[in-house]
Short mmCIF file of C-alpha atoms in Angstrom, two decimals:
data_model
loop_
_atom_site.label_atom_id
_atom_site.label_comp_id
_atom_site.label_asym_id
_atom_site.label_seq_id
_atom_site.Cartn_x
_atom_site.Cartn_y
_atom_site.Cartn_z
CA UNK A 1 6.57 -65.13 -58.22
CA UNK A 2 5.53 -64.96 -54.39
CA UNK A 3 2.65 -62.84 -53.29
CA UNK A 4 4.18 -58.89 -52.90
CA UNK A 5 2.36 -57.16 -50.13
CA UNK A 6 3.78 -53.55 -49.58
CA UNK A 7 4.52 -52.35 -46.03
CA UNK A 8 3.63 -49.21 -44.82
CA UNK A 9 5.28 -47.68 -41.44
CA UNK A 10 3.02 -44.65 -40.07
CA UNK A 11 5.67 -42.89 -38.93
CA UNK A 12 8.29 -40.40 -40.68
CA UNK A 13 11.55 -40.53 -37.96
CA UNK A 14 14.24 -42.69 -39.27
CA UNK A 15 14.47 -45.87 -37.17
CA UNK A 16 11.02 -45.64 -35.85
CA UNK A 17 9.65 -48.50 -34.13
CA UNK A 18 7.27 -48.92 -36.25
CA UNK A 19 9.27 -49.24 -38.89
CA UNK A 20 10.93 -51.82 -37.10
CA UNK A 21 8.18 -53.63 -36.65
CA UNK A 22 7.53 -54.30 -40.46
CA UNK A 23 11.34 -55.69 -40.08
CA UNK A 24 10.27 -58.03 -37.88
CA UNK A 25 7.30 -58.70 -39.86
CA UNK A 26 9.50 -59.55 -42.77
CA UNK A 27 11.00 -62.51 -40.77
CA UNK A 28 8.00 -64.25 -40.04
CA UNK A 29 6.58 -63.98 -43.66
CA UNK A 30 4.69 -66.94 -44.92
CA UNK A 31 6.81 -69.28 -47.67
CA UNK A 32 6.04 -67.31 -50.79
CA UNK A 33 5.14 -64.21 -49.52
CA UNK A 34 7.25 -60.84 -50.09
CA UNK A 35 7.36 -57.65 -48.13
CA UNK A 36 8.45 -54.72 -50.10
CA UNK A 37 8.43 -51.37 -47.81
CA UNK A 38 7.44 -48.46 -49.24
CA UNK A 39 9.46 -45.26 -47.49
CA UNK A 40 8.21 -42.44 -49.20
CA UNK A 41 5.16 -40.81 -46.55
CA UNK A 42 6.72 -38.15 -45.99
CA UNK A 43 7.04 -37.02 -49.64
CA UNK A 44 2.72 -36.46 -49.88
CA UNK A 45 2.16 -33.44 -49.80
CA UNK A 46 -1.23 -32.07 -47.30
CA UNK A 47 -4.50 -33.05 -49.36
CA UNK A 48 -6.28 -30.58 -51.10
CA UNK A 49 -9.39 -31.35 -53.28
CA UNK A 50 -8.04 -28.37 -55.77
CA UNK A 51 -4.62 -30.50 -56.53
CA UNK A 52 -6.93 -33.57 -57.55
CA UNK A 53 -7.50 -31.71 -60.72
CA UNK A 54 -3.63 -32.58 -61.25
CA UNK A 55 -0.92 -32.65 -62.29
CA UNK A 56 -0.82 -35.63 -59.92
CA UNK A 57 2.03 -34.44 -56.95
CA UNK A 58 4.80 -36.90 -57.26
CA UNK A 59 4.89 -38.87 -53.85
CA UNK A 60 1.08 -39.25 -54.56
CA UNK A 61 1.67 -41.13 -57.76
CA UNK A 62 4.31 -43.31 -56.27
CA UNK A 63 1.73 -43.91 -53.28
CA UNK A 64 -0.84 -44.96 -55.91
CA UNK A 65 1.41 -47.19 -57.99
CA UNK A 66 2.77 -49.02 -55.01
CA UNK A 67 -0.22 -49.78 -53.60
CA UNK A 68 -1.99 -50.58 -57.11
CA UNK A 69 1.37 -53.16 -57.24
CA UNK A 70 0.65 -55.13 -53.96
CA UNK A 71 -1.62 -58.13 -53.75
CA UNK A 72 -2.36 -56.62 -49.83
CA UNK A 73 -0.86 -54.13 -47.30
CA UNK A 74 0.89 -54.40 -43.95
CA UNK A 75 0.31 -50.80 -41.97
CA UNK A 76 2.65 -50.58 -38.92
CA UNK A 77 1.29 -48.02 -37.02
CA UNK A 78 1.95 -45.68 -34.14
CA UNK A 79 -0.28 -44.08 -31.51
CA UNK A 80 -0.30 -40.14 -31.75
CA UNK A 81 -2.68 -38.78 -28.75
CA UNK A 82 -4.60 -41.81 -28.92
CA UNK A 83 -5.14 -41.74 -32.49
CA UNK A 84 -2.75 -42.90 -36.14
CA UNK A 85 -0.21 -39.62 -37.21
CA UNK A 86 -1.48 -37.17 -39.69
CA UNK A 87 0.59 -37.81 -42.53
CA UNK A 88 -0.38 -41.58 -42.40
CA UNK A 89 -4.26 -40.60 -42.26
CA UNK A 90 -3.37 -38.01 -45.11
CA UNK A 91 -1.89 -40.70 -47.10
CA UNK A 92 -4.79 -42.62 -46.89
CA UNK A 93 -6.60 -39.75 -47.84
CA UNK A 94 -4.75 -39.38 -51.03
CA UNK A 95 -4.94 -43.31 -51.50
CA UNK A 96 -8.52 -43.13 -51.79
CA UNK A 97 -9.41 -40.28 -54.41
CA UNK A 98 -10.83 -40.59 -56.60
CA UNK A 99 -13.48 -41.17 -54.44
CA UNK A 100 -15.42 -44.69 -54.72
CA UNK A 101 -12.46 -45.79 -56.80
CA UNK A 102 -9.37 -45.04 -55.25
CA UNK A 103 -6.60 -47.74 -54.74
CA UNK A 104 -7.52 -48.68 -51.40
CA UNK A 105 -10.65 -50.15 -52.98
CA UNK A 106 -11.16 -54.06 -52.47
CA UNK A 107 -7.50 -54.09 -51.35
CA UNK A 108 -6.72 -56.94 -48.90
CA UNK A 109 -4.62 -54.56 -45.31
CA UNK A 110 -3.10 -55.98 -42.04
CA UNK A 111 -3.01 -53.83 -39.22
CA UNK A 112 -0.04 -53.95 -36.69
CA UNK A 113 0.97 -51.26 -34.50
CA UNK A 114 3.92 -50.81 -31.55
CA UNK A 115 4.66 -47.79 -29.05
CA UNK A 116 6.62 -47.80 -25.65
CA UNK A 117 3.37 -48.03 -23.70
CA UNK A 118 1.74 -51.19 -22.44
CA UNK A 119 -1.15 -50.72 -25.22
CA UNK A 120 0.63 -50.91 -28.25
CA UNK A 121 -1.03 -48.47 -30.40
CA UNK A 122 -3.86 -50.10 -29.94
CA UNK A 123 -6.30 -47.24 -30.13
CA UNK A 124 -4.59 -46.01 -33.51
CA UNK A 125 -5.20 -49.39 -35.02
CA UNK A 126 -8.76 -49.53 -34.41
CA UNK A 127 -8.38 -46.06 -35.82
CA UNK A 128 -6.75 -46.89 -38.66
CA UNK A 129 -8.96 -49.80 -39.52
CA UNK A 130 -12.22 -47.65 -39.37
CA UNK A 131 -10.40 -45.25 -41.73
CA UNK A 132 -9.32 -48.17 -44.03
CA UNK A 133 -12.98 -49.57 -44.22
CA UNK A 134 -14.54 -46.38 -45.22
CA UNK A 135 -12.45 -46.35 -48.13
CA UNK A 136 -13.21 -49.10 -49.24
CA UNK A 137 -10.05 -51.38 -48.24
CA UNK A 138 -10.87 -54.91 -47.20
CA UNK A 139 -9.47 -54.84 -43.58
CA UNK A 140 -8.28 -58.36 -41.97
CA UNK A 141 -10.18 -58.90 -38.73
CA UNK A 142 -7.84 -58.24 -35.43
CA UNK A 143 -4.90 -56.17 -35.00
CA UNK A 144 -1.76 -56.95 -33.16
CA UNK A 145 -0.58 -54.49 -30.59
CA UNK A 146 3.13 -54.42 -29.55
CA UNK A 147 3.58 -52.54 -26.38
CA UNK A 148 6.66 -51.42 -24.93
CA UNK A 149 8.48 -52.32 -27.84
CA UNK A 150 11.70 -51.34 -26.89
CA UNK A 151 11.78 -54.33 -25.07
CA UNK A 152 10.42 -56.81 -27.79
CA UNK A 153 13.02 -56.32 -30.43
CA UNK A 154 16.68 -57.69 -30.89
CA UNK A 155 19.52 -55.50 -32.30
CA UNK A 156 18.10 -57.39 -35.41
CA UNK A 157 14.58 -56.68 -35.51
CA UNK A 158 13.27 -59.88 -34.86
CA UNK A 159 10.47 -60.02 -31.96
CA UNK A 160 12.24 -61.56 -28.72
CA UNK A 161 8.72 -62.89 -27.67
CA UNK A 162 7.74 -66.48 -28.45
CA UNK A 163 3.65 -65.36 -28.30
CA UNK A 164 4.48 -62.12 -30.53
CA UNK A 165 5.93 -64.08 -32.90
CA UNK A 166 3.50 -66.92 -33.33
CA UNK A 167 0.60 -63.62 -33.45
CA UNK A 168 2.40 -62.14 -36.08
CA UNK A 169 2.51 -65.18 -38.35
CA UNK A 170 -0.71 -66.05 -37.70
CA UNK A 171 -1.38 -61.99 -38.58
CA UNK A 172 0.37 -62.76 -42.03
CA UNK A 173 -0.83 -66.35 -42.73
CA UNK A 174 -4.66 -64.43 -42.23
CA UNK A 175 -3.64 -61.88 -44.71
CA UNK A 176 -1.85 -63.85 -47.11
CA UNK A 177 -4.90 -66.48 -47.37
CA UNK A 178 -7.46 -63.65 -47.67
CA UNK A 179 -5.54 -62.51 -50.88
CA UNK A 180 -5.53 -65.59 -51.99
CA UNK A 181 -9.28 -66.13 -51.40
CA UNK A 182 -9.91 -63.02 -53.09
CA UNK A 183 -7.51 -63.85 -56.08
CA UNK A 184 -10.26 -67.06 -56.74
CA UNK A 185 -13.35 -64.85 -56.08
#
């Protein structure tokens, strides 16, 4: 059995580039690694602090269970006025109740992030890895910005650029060993 990391795409339109990017992602995988993506963000519901009482909403659960299944995450996200969408920060949210213990804790996440500007989300991702340290997640080092992504992708996904290419292996070969360092801890 390979190492299952789940991918996560910030973004609820179908076809996003983000999205996309995790596709691309999935073609420079490491020789034993597996990217399952998980599509359901837009099925968690707002966080409230009263619902933690339960019944557990159902798109939370399935959040929880995915991410409980991986051995790491792969975030793909976008840049919404300089920052990562609300749904993906309320997932996240959700992820890491209850709090101290949630199933972000000690959990090995890769940051990657495109958008039709030059920067490539690249504001959202440092975002999104200060959220992911505060709860708890163990957050690889770097982040790999795509900018005008539009431009980077074939009509199958794959990342035209020799550079973004070799960064994104290197992106998953860093992730991959970390779980693997962690799996020996």
């Amino acid at each position: 059995m390979g190492v299952r990391i789940l991918g996560i795409a910030g973004s609820l339109r179908e076809g996003s580039f983000n999205g996309r990017l995790l596709t691309a992602a999935s073609y420079e995988l490491p020789r034993g690694m597996e990217l399952h993506r998980w599509g359901g963000l837009g099925l968690v519901p707002p966080f409230d602090e009263d619902a933690e009482e339960g019944p557990e909403p159902g798109g939370v659960a399935e959040l929880r269970r995915a991410i409980a299944e991986a051995a790491g995450l792969l975030i793909a996200t976008p840049e919404y006025n300089g920052s990562i969408p609300g749904q993906l920060k309320n997932a996240l949210d959700w992820a890491s109740r209850p709090y101290g213990d949630g199933v972000l804790k000690g959990k090995p996440v890769a940051v990657v992030g495109a958008s039709n500007g030059v920067h490539g989300a690249a504001w959202a991702q440092e975002e999104l890895r200060k959220v992911l340290k505060i709860t708890g997640a163990e957050v690889l080092d770097g982040t790999l910005p795509v900018g005008r992504v539009a431009r980077q992708l074939d009509e199958d996904d794959r990342l035209l650029d020799h550079d973004l290419r070799r960064n994104m292996r290197a992106h998953l070969h860093g992730l991959r060993d970390h779980i693997r360092l962690r799996a020996y801890a």
